[in-house]
Amino acid sequence: MADVTQILAQIEQGNAAATDALLPLVYEELRRLAASRLAQEKPGQTLQATALVHEAYIRLIDVKRVQRWDSRGHFFSAAAEAMRRLLVEQYRRKQRIKHGGELQRVPLVDIVADRPEDDIEALDESLKELAAEDELAAKVVELRYFAGLGHEQIAEFTGVSVYEARKKWTYARAWLREKLTDS
């Protein structure tokens, strides 16, 4: 993965050809992260992992503005945030009247009650509030929930110990559970 860090440095320096070399190196990991996140979505999700990866990648590697990537972890952290934003945008788009608005899709096989954690817009708003209170805890949730990373990877990407990553995850889950069930 040292190649990824080197390519990210080349992209930062404005090397447009480096963006073509980056995608093959990170594609499978990004796709796995996207598939993991989409598996947690409500049934009927129309966005596929491939489309989510491609949209997130386009947002990350925008040749018009120079990106600063400190490390591979920083890149994947930004990818998780880009995926989160894309999922929130899609959710909001589906909530518009021309896309059915308040109408709910009802599966014919099995009707499952909605859970508060399934409301991605409420989760997004709560994550913004959590970030104002504890930025690291919000980043841990973003990496764990939206990117599907484990505690070891989160610790590596954020520069904290595995213990600290687990502690922040436990805190953030409790904070979000309280916030989302009060809504």
Short mmCIF file of N, CA and C in Angstrom, two decimals:
data_model
loop_
_atom_site.label_atom_id
_atom_site.label_comp_id
_atom_site.label_asym_id
_atom_site.label_seq_id
_atom_site.Cartn_x
_atom_site.Cartn_y
_atom_site.Cartn_z
N MET A 1 0.81 -1.21 0.00
CA MET A 1 0.00 0.00 0.00
C MET A 1 0.85 1.27 0.00
N ALA A 2 2.16 1.11 0.05
CA ALA A 2 3.02 2.29 -0.04
C ALA A 2 2.82 2.97 -1.39
N ASP A 3 2.47 2.17 -2.42
CA ASP A 3 2.20 2.75 -3.73
C ASP A 3 1.07 3.76 -3.66
N VAL A 4 0.05 3.46 -2.87
CA VAL A 4 -1.11 4.36 -2.74
C VAL A 4 -0.65 5.70 -2.19
N THR A 5 0.16 5.68 -1.16
CA THR A 5 0.65 6.92 -0.56
C THR A 5 1.48 7.72 -1.56
N GLN A 6 2.31 7.02 -2.33
CA GLN A 6 3.13 7.71 -3.33
C GLN A 6 2.26 8.33 -4.43
N ILE A 7 1.27 7.59 -4.87
CA ILE A 7 0.38 8.10 -5.92
C ILE A 7 -0.42 9.29 -5.40
N LEU A 8 -0.87 9.21 -4.16
CA LEU A 8 -1.60 10.33 -3.56
C LEU A 8 -0.71 11.58 -3.52
N ALA A 9 0.57 11.39 -3.24
CA ALA A 9 1.50 12.52 -3.24
C ALA A 9 1.65 13.09 -4.64
N GLN A 10 1.67 12.23 -5.65
CA GLN A 10 1.76 12.69 -7.04
C GLN A 10 0.51 13.46 -7.44
N ILE A 11 -0.65 12.99 -7.02
CA ILE A 11 -1.91 13.69 -7.31
C ILE A 11 -1.88 15.07 -6.68
N GLU A 12 -1.39 15.13 -5.44
CA GLU A 12 -1.29 16.40 -4.72
C GLU A 12 -0.41 17.40 -5.47
N GLN A 13 0.59 16.88 -6.15
CA GLN A 13 1.50 17.73 -6.92
C GLN A 13 0.93 18.11 -8.28
N GLY A 14 -0.27 17.61 -8.59
CA GLY A 14 -0.93 17.99 -9.83
C GLY A 14 -0.73 17.03 -10.98
N ASN A 15 -0.20 15.85 -10.73
CA ASN A 15 0.03 14.84 -11.76
C ASN A 15 -1.30 14.17 -12.12
N ALA A 16 -1.90 14.56 -13.23
CA ALA A 16 -3.21 14.03 -13.64
C ALA A 16 -3.14 12.54 -13.97
N ALA A 17 -2.01 12.07 -14.47
CA ALA A 17 -1.87 10.65 -14.83
C ALA A 17 -1.91 9.77 -13.58
N ALA A 18 -1.55 10.30 -12.45
CA ALA A 18 -1.54 9.52 -11.21
C ALA A 18 -2.96 9.12 -10.80
N THR A 19 -3.97 9.91 -11.16
CA THR A 19 -5.34 9.55 -10.80
C THR A 19 -5.76 8.26 -11.50
N ASP A 20 -5.26 8.04 -12.71
CA ASP A 20 -5.56 6.79 -13.42
C ASP A 20 -4.89 5.60 -12.75
N ALA A 21 -3.74 5.80 -12.17
CA ALA A 21 -3.02 4.72 -11.50
C ALA A 21 -3.60 4.41 -10.12
N LEU A 22 -4.27 5.36 -9.51
CA LEU A 22 -4.79 5.17 -8.16
C LEU A 22 -6.00 4.23 -8.12
N LEU A 23 -6.93 4.42 -9.03
CA LEU A 23 -8.18 3.65 -8.98
C LEU A 23 -7.97 2.15 -8.93
N PRO A 24 -7.13 1.56 -9.79
CA PRO A 24 -6.95 0.10 -9.70
C PRO A 24 -6.41 -0.37 -8.34
N LEU A 25 -5.63 0.48 -7.69
CA LEU A 25 -5.05 0.09 -6.40
C LEU A 25 -6.06 0.13 -5.25
N VAL A 26 -7.00 1.06 -5.30
CA VAL A 26 -7.93 1.23 -4.18
C VAL A 26 -9.34 0.74 -4.48
N TYR A 27 -9.60 0.39 -5.74
CA TYR A 27 -10.96 0.07 -6.16
C TYR A 27 -11.60 -1.05 -5.35
N GLU A 28 -10.90 -2.17 -5.22
CA GLU A 28 -11.49 -3.32 -4.52
C GLU A 28 -11.81 -3.01 -3.06
N GLU A 29 -10.90 -2.29 -2.41
CA GLU A 29 -11.15 -1.95 -1.01
C GLU A 29 -12.32 -0.96 -0.89
N LEU A 30 -12.37 0.02 -1.79
CA LEU A 30 -13.50 0.96 -1.78
C LEU A 30 -14.81 0.24 -2.08
N ARG A 31 -14.79 -0.68 -3.02
CA ARG A 31 -16.00 -1.41 -3.38
C ARG A 31 -16.48 -2.28 -2.21
N ARG A 32 -15.53 -2.90 -1.51
CA ARG A 32 -15.88 -3.71 -0.35
C ARG A 32 -16.51 -2.83 0.73
N LEU A 33 -15.93 -1.66 0.96
CA LEU A 33 -16.48 -0.73 1.95
C LEU A 33 -17.88 -0.28 1.55
N ALA A 34 -18.06 0.03 0.27
CA ALA A 34 -19.37 0.49 -0.21
C ALA A 34 -20.40 -0.63 -0.10
N ALA A 35 -20.02 -1.85 -0.47
CA ALA A 35 -20.95 -2.98 -0.39
C ALA A 35 -21.35 -3.24 1.06
N SER A 36 -20.38 -3.12 1.97
CA SER A 36 -20.66 -3.30 3.39
C SER A 36 -21.66 -2.27 3.88
N ARG A 37 -21.48 -1.03 3.46
CA ARG A 37 -22.38 0.05 3.89
C ARG A 37 -23.77 -0.12 3.29
N LEU A 38 -23.82 -0.46 2.01
CA LEU A 38 -25.13 -0.61 1.35
C LEU A 38 -25.90 -1.82 1.88
N ALA A 39 -25.21 -2.82 2.39
CA ALA A 39 -25.87 -3.98 2.98
C ALA A 39 -26.66 -3.58 4.23
N GLN A 40 -26.29 -2.47 4.85
CA GLN A 40 -26.97 -2.00 6.05
C GLN A 40 -28.15 -1.10 5.73
N GLU A 41 -28.33 -0.75 4.47
CA GLU A 41 -29.43 0.12 4.07
C GLU A 41 -30.75 -0.64 4.05
N LYS A 42 -31.84 0.11 4.01
CA LYS A 42 -33.16 -0.48 3.91
C LYS A 42 -33.30 -1.26 2.62
N PRO A 43 -34.15 -2.28 2.61
CA PRO A 43 -34.42 -2.99 1.35
C PRO A 43 -34.98 -2.00 0.33
N GLY A 44 -34.70 -2.25 -0.94
CA GLY A 44 -35.19 -1.37 -1.98
C GLY A 44 -34.19 -0.31 -2.37
N GLN A 45 -32.99 -0.36 -1.78
CA GLN A 45 -31.94 0.60 -2.11
C GLN A 45 -31.58 0.43 -3.59
N THR A 46 -31.61 1.51 -4.33
CA THR A 46 -31.34 1.43 -5.77
C THR A 46 -29.90 1.73 -6.12
N LEU A 47 -29.15 2.29 -5.21
CA LEU A 47 -27.75 2.61 -5.47
C LEU A 47 -26.90 1.35 -5.30
N GLN A 48 -26.10 1.04 -6.29
CA GLN A 48 -25.22 -0.13 -6.23
C GLN A 48 -23.85 0.29 -5.72
N ALA A 49 -23.12 -0.68 -5.17
CA ALA A 49 -21.79 -0.41 -4.62
C ALA A 49 -20.87 0.19 -5.67
N THR A 50 -20.93 -0.32 -6.89
CA THR A 50 -20.06 0.19 -7.95
C THR A 50 -20.34 1.67 -8.21
N ALA A 51 -21.60 2.02 -8.30
CA ALA A 51 -21.97 3.43 -8.54
C ALA A 51 -21.54 4.31 -7.37
N LEU A 52 -21.70 3.81 -6.16
CA LEU A 52 -21.30 4.58 -4.99
C LEU A 52 -19.79 4.81 -4.99
N VAL A 53 -19.02 3.79 -5.32
CA VAL A 53 -17.56 3.92 -5.38
C VAL A 53 -17.17 4.94 -6.45
N HIS A 54 -17.76 4.82 -7.63
CA HIS A 54 -17.39 5.72 -8.73
C HIS A 54 -17.74 7.17 -8.41
N GLU A 55 -18.91 7.40 -7.85
CA GLU A 55 -19.30 8.77 -7.49
C GLU A 55 -18.38 9.33 -6.40
N ALA A 56 -18.10 8.51 -5.39
CA ALA A 56 -17.21 8.96 -4.31
C ALA A 56 -15.81 9.24 -4.86
N TYR A 57 -15.33 8.38 -5.74
CA TYR A 57 -14.00 8.55 -6.32
C TYR A 57 -13.91 9.85 -7.12
N ILE A 58 -14.95 10.12 -7.90
CA ILE A 58 -14.97 11.36 -8.70
C ILE A 58 -14.89 12.57 -7.78
N ARG A 59 -15.61 12.52 -6.67
CA ARG A 59 -15.57 13.64 -5.73
C ARG A 59 -14.21 13.78 -5.05
N LEU A 60 -13.55 12.66 -4.84
CA LEU A 60 -12.25 12.69 -4.17
C LEU A 60 -11.13 13.17 -5.08
N ILE A 61 -11.18 12.75 -6.32
CA ILE A 61 -10.10 13.06 -7.26
C ILE A 61 -10.62 14.08 -8.26
N ASP A 62 -10.84 15.27 -7.78
CA ASP A 62 -11.31 16.37 -8.62
C ASP A 62 -10.08 17.11 -9.11
N VAL A 63 -9.80 17.00 -10.40
CA VAL A 63 -8.57 17.58 -10.93
C VAL A 63 -8.56 19.10 -10.92
N LYS A 64 -9.70 19.74 -10.75
CA LYS A 64 -9.76 21.20 -10.76
C LYS A 64 -9.25 21.82 -9.46
N ARG A 65 -9.32 21.06 -8.38
CA ARG A 65 -8.80 21.58 -7.12
C ARG A 65 -7.86 20.55 -6.51
N VAL A 66 -6.76 21.01 -6.01
CA VAL A 66 -5.72 20.12 -5.47
C VAL A 66 -6.15 19.57 -4.12
N GLN A 67 -6.08 18.26 -4.00
CA GLN A 67 -6.40 17.59 -2.74
C GLN A 67 -5.11 17.37 -1.96
N ARG A 68 -5.19 17.44 -0.67
CA ARG A 68 -4.03 17.17 0.19
C ARG A 68 -4.32 15.88 0.96
N TRP A 69 -3.60 14.83 0.64
CA TRP A 69 -3.78 13.55 1.31
C TRP A 69 -2.56 13.30 2.19
N ASP A 70 -2.76 13.26 3.49
CA ASP A 70 -1.66 13.03 4.42
C ASP A 70 -1.18 11.59 4.37
N SER A 71 -2.12 10.66 4.09
CA SER A 71 -1.78 9.25 4.12
C SER A 71 -2.90 8.45 3.46
N ARG A 72 -2.66 7.17 3.38
CA ARG A 72 -3.68 6.25 2.87
C ARG A 72 -4.93 6.32 3.77
N GLY A 73 -4.71 6.40 5.07
CA GLY A 73 -5.82 6.50 6.01
C GLY A 73 -6.66 7.74 5.78
N HIS A 74 -5.99 8.85 5.51
CA HIS A 74 -6.69 10.10 5.24
C HIS A 74 -7.55 9.95 4.00
N PHE A 75 -7.01 9.30 2.97
CA PHE A 75 -7.76 9.07 1.73
C PHE A 75 -9.02 8.25 1.99
N PHE A 76 -8.88 7.13 2.73
CA PHE A 76 -10.04 6.28 2.98
C PHE A 76 -11.03 6.94 3.93
N SER A 77 -10.54 7.78 4.81
CA SER A 77 -11.43 8.56 5.67
C SER A 77 -12.27 9.51 4.82
N ALA A 78 -11.62 10.17 3.87
CA ALA A 78 -12.33 11.06 2.96
C ALA A 78 -13.31 10.28 2.09
N ALA A 79 -12.93 9.07 1.71
CA ALA A 79 -13.83 8.23 0.91
C ALA A 79 -15.08 7.87 1.70
N ALA A 80 -14.91 7.55 2.98
CA ALA A 80 -16.06 7.24 3.82
C ALA A 80 -16.99 8.44 3.94
N GLU A 81 -16.41 9.61 4.09
CA GLU A 81 -17.22 10.83 4.18
C GLU A 81 -17.94 11.10 2.86
N ALA A 82 -17.27 10.89 1.75
CA ALA A 82 -17.90 11.09 0.44
C ALA A 82 -19.06 10.12 0.25
N MET A 83 -18.89 8.87 0.67
CA MET A 83 -19.98 7.89 0.56
C MET A 83 -21.15 8.30 1.45
N ARG A 84 -20.85 8.77 2.63
CA ARG A 84 -21.90 9.24 3.54
C ARG A 84 -22.70 10.36 2.88
N ARG A 85 -22.01 11.34 2.34
CA ARG A 85 -22.69 12.47 1.71
C ARG A 85 -23.54 12.01 0.52
N LEU A 86 -23.03 11.08 -0.27
CA LEU A 86 -23.79 10.57 -1.41
C LEU A 86 -25.07 9.86 -0.95
N LEU A 87 -24.96 9.07 0.11
CA LEU A 87 -26.15 8.36 0.61
C LEU A 87 -27.17 9.33 1.17
N VAL A 88 -26.71 10.38 1.84
CA VAL A 88 -27.63 11.40 2.36
C VAL A 88 -28.30 12.13 1.21
N GLU A 89 -27.53 12.49 0.19
CA GLU A 89 -28.11 13.17 -0.98
C GLU A 89 -29.15 12.30 -1.66
N GLN A 90 -28.85 11.00 -1.80
CA GLN A 90 -29.81 10.11 -2.44
C GLN A 90 -31.08 10.01 -1.59
N TYR A 91 -30.91 9.90 -0.28
CA TYR A 91 -32.07 9.83 0.61
C TYR A 91 -32.95 11.08 0.45
N ARG A 92 -32.32 12.24 0.46
CA ARG A 92 -33.08 13.49 0.32
C ARG A 92 -33.75 13.58 -1.04
N ARG A 93 -33.06 13.11 -2.07
CA ARG A 93 -33.64 13.13 -3.42
C ARG A 93 -34.90 12.26 -3.45
N LYS A 94 -34.85 11.10 -2.81
CA LYS A 94 -36.01 10.20 -2.79
C LYS A 94 -37.17 10.77 -1.98
N GLN A 95 -36.87 11.68 -1.05
CA GLN A 95 -37.91 12.26 -0.22
C GLN A 95 -38.67 13.37 -0.92
N ARG A 96 -38.17 13.83 -2.04
CA ARG A 96 -38.85 14.89 -2.78
C ARG A 96 -40.16 14.38 -3.34
N ILE A 97 -41.10 15.29 -3.50
CA ILE A 97 -42.44 14.93 -3.96
C ILE A 97 -42.39 14.23 -5.31
N LYS A 98 -41.58 14.69 -6.23
CA LYS A 98 -41.55 14.08 -7.56
C LYS A 98 -41.00 12.66 -7.54
N HIS A 99 -40.36 12.26 -6.44
CA HIS A 99 -39.88 10.90 -6.30
C HIS A 99 -40.71 10.09 -5.30
N GLY A 100 -41.88 10.56 -4.99
CA GLY A 100 -42.75 9.82 -4.10
C GLY A 100 -42.90 10.46 -2.74
N GLY A 101 -42.03 11.39 -2.40
CA GLY A 101 -42.15 12.13 -1.14
C GLY A 101 -42.32 11.24 0.06
N GLU A 102 -43.44 11.41 0.71
CA GLU A 102 -43.73 10.69 1.95
C GLU A 102 -44.21 9.26 1.71
N LEU A 103 -44.46 8.89 0.46
CA LEU A 103 -44.93 7.54 0.18
C LEU A 103 -43.86 6.53 0.55
N GLN A 104 -44.26 5.44 1.15
CA GLN A 104 -43.32 4.42 1.58
C GLN A 104 -43.51 3.15 0.75
N ARG A 105 -42.41 2.55 0.36
CA ARG A 105 -42.45 1.27 -0.35
C ARG A 105 -42.79 0.19 0.67
N VAL A 106 -43.76 -0.65 0.35
CA VAL A 106 -44.17 -1.71 1.25
C VAL A 106 -43.89 -3.05 0.58
N PRO A 107 -42.98 -3.84 1.14
CA PRO A 107 -42.70 -5.14 0.55
C PRO A 107 -43.89 -6.08 0.76
N LEU A 108 -44.16 -6.89 -0.21
CA LEU A 108 -45.30 -7.80 -0.12
C LEU A 108 -45.01 -9.01 0.74
N VAL A 109 -43.75 -9.36 0.88
CA VAL A 109 -43.38 -10.57 1.59
C VAL A 109 -43.42 -10.39 3.10
N ASP A 110 -42.74 -9.38 3.58
CA ASP A 110 -42.58 -9.23 5.02
C ASP A 110 -42.54 -7.75 5.36
N ILE A 111 -43.38 -7.30 6.26
CA ILE A 111 -43.40 -5.91 6.67
C ILE A 111 -42.58 -5.81 7.96
N VAL A 112 -41.52 -5.02 7.90
CA VAL A 112 -40.62 -4.84 9.04
C VAL A 112 -40.76 -3.41 9.54
N ALA A 113 -40.90 -3.27 10.84
CA ALA A 113 -41.04 -1.93 11.41
C ALA A 113 -39.74 -1.15 11.21
N ASP A 114 -39.89 0.14 10.91
CA ASP A 114 -38.72 1.00 10.75
C ASP A 114 -38.02 1.17 12.09
N ARG A 115 -36.71 1.18 12.06
CA ARG A 115 -35.92 1.45 13.26
C ARG A 115 -35.36 2.85 13.14
N PRO A 116 -35.16 3.55 14.26
CA PRO A 116 -34.63 4.92 14.19
C PRO A 116 -33.28 5.00 13.48
N GLU A 117 -32.42 3.96 13.62
CA GLU A 117 -31.11 4.04 12.99
C GLU A 117 -31.18 3.89 11.48
N ASP A 118 -32.35 3.53 10.93
CA ASP A 118 -32.50 3.42 9.48
C ASP A 118 -32.71 4.77 8.82
N ASP A 119 -32.99 5.80 9.58
CA ASP A 119 -33.23 7.12 9.01
C ASP A 119 -31.89 7.82 8.82
N ILE A 120 -31.40 7.75 7.62
CA ILE A 120 -30.05 8.26 7.34
C ILE A 120 -29.95 9.76 7.51
N GLU A 121 -31.03 10.48 7.24
CA GLU A 121 -30.98 11.93 7.39
C GLU A 121 -30.88 12.31 8.87
N ALA A 122 -31.63 11.63 9.72
CA ALA A 122 -31.53 11.89 11.17
C ALA A 122 -30.14 11.52 11.67
N LEU A 123 -29.60 10.43 11.16
CA LEU A 123 -28.26 10.03 11.54
C LEU A 123 -27.24 11.09 11.12
N ASP A 124 -27.39 11.61 9.92
CA ASP A 124 -26.48 12.64 9.43
C ASP A 124 -26.52 13.88 10.31
N GLU A 125 -27.71 14.33 10.65
CA GLU A 125 -27.85 15.51 11.51
C GLU A 125 -27.23 15.24 12.89
N SER A 126 -27.48 14.05 13.42
CA SER A 126 -26.93 13.69 14.73
C SER A 126 -25.41 13.62 14.67
N LEU A 127 -24.87 13.11 13.57
CA LEU A 127 -23.41 13.04 13.43
C LEU A 127 -22.79 14.43 13.39
N LYS A 128 -23.49 15.39 12.78
CA LYS A 128 -22.98 16.77 12.77
C LYS A 128 -22.93 17.33 14.19
N GLU A 129 -23.96 17.04 14.98
CA GLU A 129 -23.98 17.50 16.37
C GLU A 129 -22.89 16.82 17.18
N LEU A 130 -22.71 15.50 16.95
CA LEU A 130 -21.67 14.77 17.66
C LEU A 130 -20.29 15.32 17.29
N ALA A 131 -20.08 15.65 16.02
CA ALA A 131 -18.79 16.19 15.58
C ALA A 131 -18.48 17.51 16.27
N ALA A 132 -19.50 18.31 16.54
CA ALA A 132 -19.29 19.57 17.25
C ALA A 132 -18.85 19.31 18.69
N GLU A 133 -19.33 18.20 19.26
CA GLU A 133 -18.99 17.85 20.63
C GLU A 133 -17.69 17.03 20.72
N ASP A 134 -17.56 16.05 19.82
CA ASP A 134 -16.40 15.15 19.84
C ASP A 134 -16.11 14.71 18.41
N GLU A 135 -15.20 15.43 17.77
CA GLU A 135 -14.92 15.21 16.34
C GLU A 135 -14.38 13.80 16.08
N LEU A 136 -13.54 13.29 16.96
CA LEU A 136 -12.98 11.95 16.77
C LEU A 136 -14.06 10.88 16.85
N ALA A 137 -14.98 11.02 17.79
CA ALA A 137 -16.07 10.06 17.92
C ALA A 137 -16.92 10.04 16.65
N ALA A 138 -17.19 11.20 16.09
CA ALA A 138 -17.98 11.28 14.85
C ALA A 138 -17.21 10.64 13.70
N LYS A 139 -15.90 10.84 13.63
CA LYS A 139 -15.08 10.25 12.57
C LYS A 139 -15.06 8.73 12.71
N VAL A 140 -15.00 8.23 13.95
CA VAL A 140 -15.03 6.78 14.18
C VAL A 140 -16.35 6.20 13.68
N VAL A 141 -17.45 6.86 13.97
CA VAL A 141 -18.75 6.39 13.50
C VAL A 141 -18.78 6.38 11.97
N GLU A 142 -18.29 7.44 11.38
CA GLU A 142 -18.28 7.54 9.92
C GLU A 142 -17.48 6.39 9.31
N LEU A 143 -16.31 6.12 9.85
CA LEU A 143 -15.47 5.06 9.31
C LEU A 143 -16.04 3.67 9.59
N ARG A 144 -16.65 3.51 10.74
CA ARG A 144 -17.21 2.19 11.10
C ARG A 144 -18.54 1.94 10.39
N TYR A 145 -19.44 2.91 10.44
CA TYR A 145 -20.79 2.72 9.93
C TYR A 145 -20.87 2.86 8.41
N PHE A 146 -20.22 3.89 7.88
CA PHE A 146 -20.34 4.15 6.45
C PHE A 146 -19.28 3.42 5.62
N ALA A 147 -18.12 3.17 6.21
CA ALA A 147 -17.07 2.50 5.45
C ALA A 147 -16.89 1.05 5.87
N GLY A 148 -17.49 0.65 7.00
CA GLY A 148 -17.42 -0.73 7.44
C GLY A 148 -16.06 -1.16 7.94
N LEU A 149 -15.26 -0.21 8.40
CA LEU A 149 -13.91 -0.53 8.87
C LEU A 149 -13.95 -1.11 10.28
N GLY A 150 -12.95 -1.93 10.59
CA GLY A 150 -12.80 -2.48 11.93
C GLY A 150 -12.05 -1.51 12.82
N HIS A 151 -12.00 -1.83 14.12
CA HIS A 151 -11.34 -0.94 15.08
C HIS A 151 -9.85 -0.76 14.77
N GLU A 152 -9.20 -1.83 14.31
CA GLU A 152 -7.77 -1.74 14.01
C GLU A 152 -7.53 -0.76 12.85
N GLN A 153 -8.34 -0.87 11.81
CA GLN A 153 -8.19 0.03 10.66
C GLN A 153 -8.52 1.47 11.05
N ILE A 154 -9.56 1.64 11.85
CA ILE A 154 -9.93 2.99 12.31
C ILE A 154 -8.79 3.60 13.12
N ALA A 155 -8.20 2.79 13.99
CA ALA A 155 -7.08 3.27 14.80
C ALA A 155 -5.92 3.69 13.91
N GLU A 156 -5.65 2.88 12.90
CA GLU A 156 -4.56 3.20 11.97
C GLU A 156 -4.86 4.49 11.21
N PHE A 157 -6.07 4.64 10.73
CA PHE A 157 -6.43 5.79 9.90
C PHE A 157 -6.52 7.08 10.70
N THR A 158 -6.91 6.99 11.97
CA THR A 158 -7.07 8.20 12.77
C THR A 158 -5.86 8.51 13.64
N GLY A 159 -4.94 7.56 13.74
CA GLY A 159 -3.73 7.81 14.52
C GLY A 159 -3.92 7.67 16.02
N VAL A 160 -4.93 6.91 16.43
CA VAL A 160 -5.14 6.65 17.86
C VAL A 160 -4.93 5.16 18.11
N SER A 161 -4.95 4.78 19.39
CA SER A 161 -4.81 3.36 19.72
C SER A 161 -6.11 2.63 19.42
N VAL A 162 -6.02 1.31 19.32
CA VAL A 162 -7.21 0.49 19.08
C VAL A 162 -8.16 0.65 20.27
N TYR A 163 -7.60 0.71 21.47
CA TYR A 163 -8.42 0.92 22.67
C TYR A 163 -9.22 2.22 22.57
N GLU A 164 -8.54 3.30 22.15
CA GLU A 164 -9.20 4.60 22.03
C GLU A 164 -10.29 4.55 20.96
N ALA A 165 -10.03 3.86 19.84
CA ALA A 165 -11.02 3.73 18.77
C ALA A 165 -12.26 2.99 19.28
N ARG A 166 -12.05 1.91 20.03
CA ARG A 166 -13.18 1.16 20.60
C ARG A 166 -13.96 2.01 21.60
N LYS A 167 -13.22 2.75 22.43
CA LYS A 167 -13.85 3.60 23.44
C LYS A 167 -14.72 4.68 22.77
N LYS A 168 -14.18 5.29 21.71
CA LYS A 168 -14.94 6.32 20.99
C LYS A 168 -16.17 5.70 20.31
N TRP A 169 -16.03 4.49 19.77
CA TRP A 169 -17.15 3.81 19.13
C TRP A 169 -18.26 3.53 20.15
N THR A 170 -17.88 3.05 21.32
CA THR A 170 -18.86 2.76 22.37
C THR A 170 -19.57 4.04 22.80
N TYR A 171 -18.79 5.09 23.03
CA TYR A 171 -19.36 6.37 23.42
C TYR A 171 -20.31 6.90 22.35
N ALA A 172 -19.84 6.89 21.10
CA ALA A 172 -20.64 7.45 20.00
C ALA A 172 -21.93 6.67 19.80
N ARG A 173 -21.86 5.35 19.89
CA ARG A 173 -23.09 4.53 19.75
C ARG A 173 -24.11 4.89 20.82
N ALA A 174 -23.66 5.02 22.06
CA ALA A 174 -24.58 5.38 23.14
C ALA A 174 -25.14 6.79 22.92
N TRP A 175 -24.29 7.72 22.54
CA TRP A 175 -24.71 9.10 22.29
C TRP A 175 -25.74 9.15 21.17
N LEU A 176 -25.46 8.44 20.08
CA LEU A 176 -26.39 8.44 18.94
C LEU A 176 -27.69 7.72 19.27
N ARG A 177 -27.60 6.62 20.02
CA ARG A 177 -28.82 5.89 20.39
C ARG A 177 -29.75 6.81 21.19
N GLU A 178 -29.17 7.53 22.16
CA GLU A 178 -29.97 8.45 22.95
C GLU A 178 -30.55 9.57 22.09
N LYS A 179 -29.74 10.12 21.21
CA LYS A 179 -30.16 11.22 20.35
C LYS A 179 -31.26 10.79 19.37
N LEU A 180 -31.08 9.62 18.77
CA LEU A 180 -32.02 9.16 17.74
C LEU A 180 -33.31 8.61 18.32
N THR A 181 -33.27 8.09 19.54
CA THR A 181 -34.53 7.59 20.14
C THR A 181 -35.33 8.71 20.76
N ASP A 182 -34.69 9.85 21.06
CA ASP A 182 -35.43 11.01 21.59
C ASP A 182 -36.19 11.73 20.50
N SER A 183 -35.76 11.54 19.22
CA SER A 183 -36.37 12.27 18.10
C SER A 183 -37.80 11.87 17.86
#
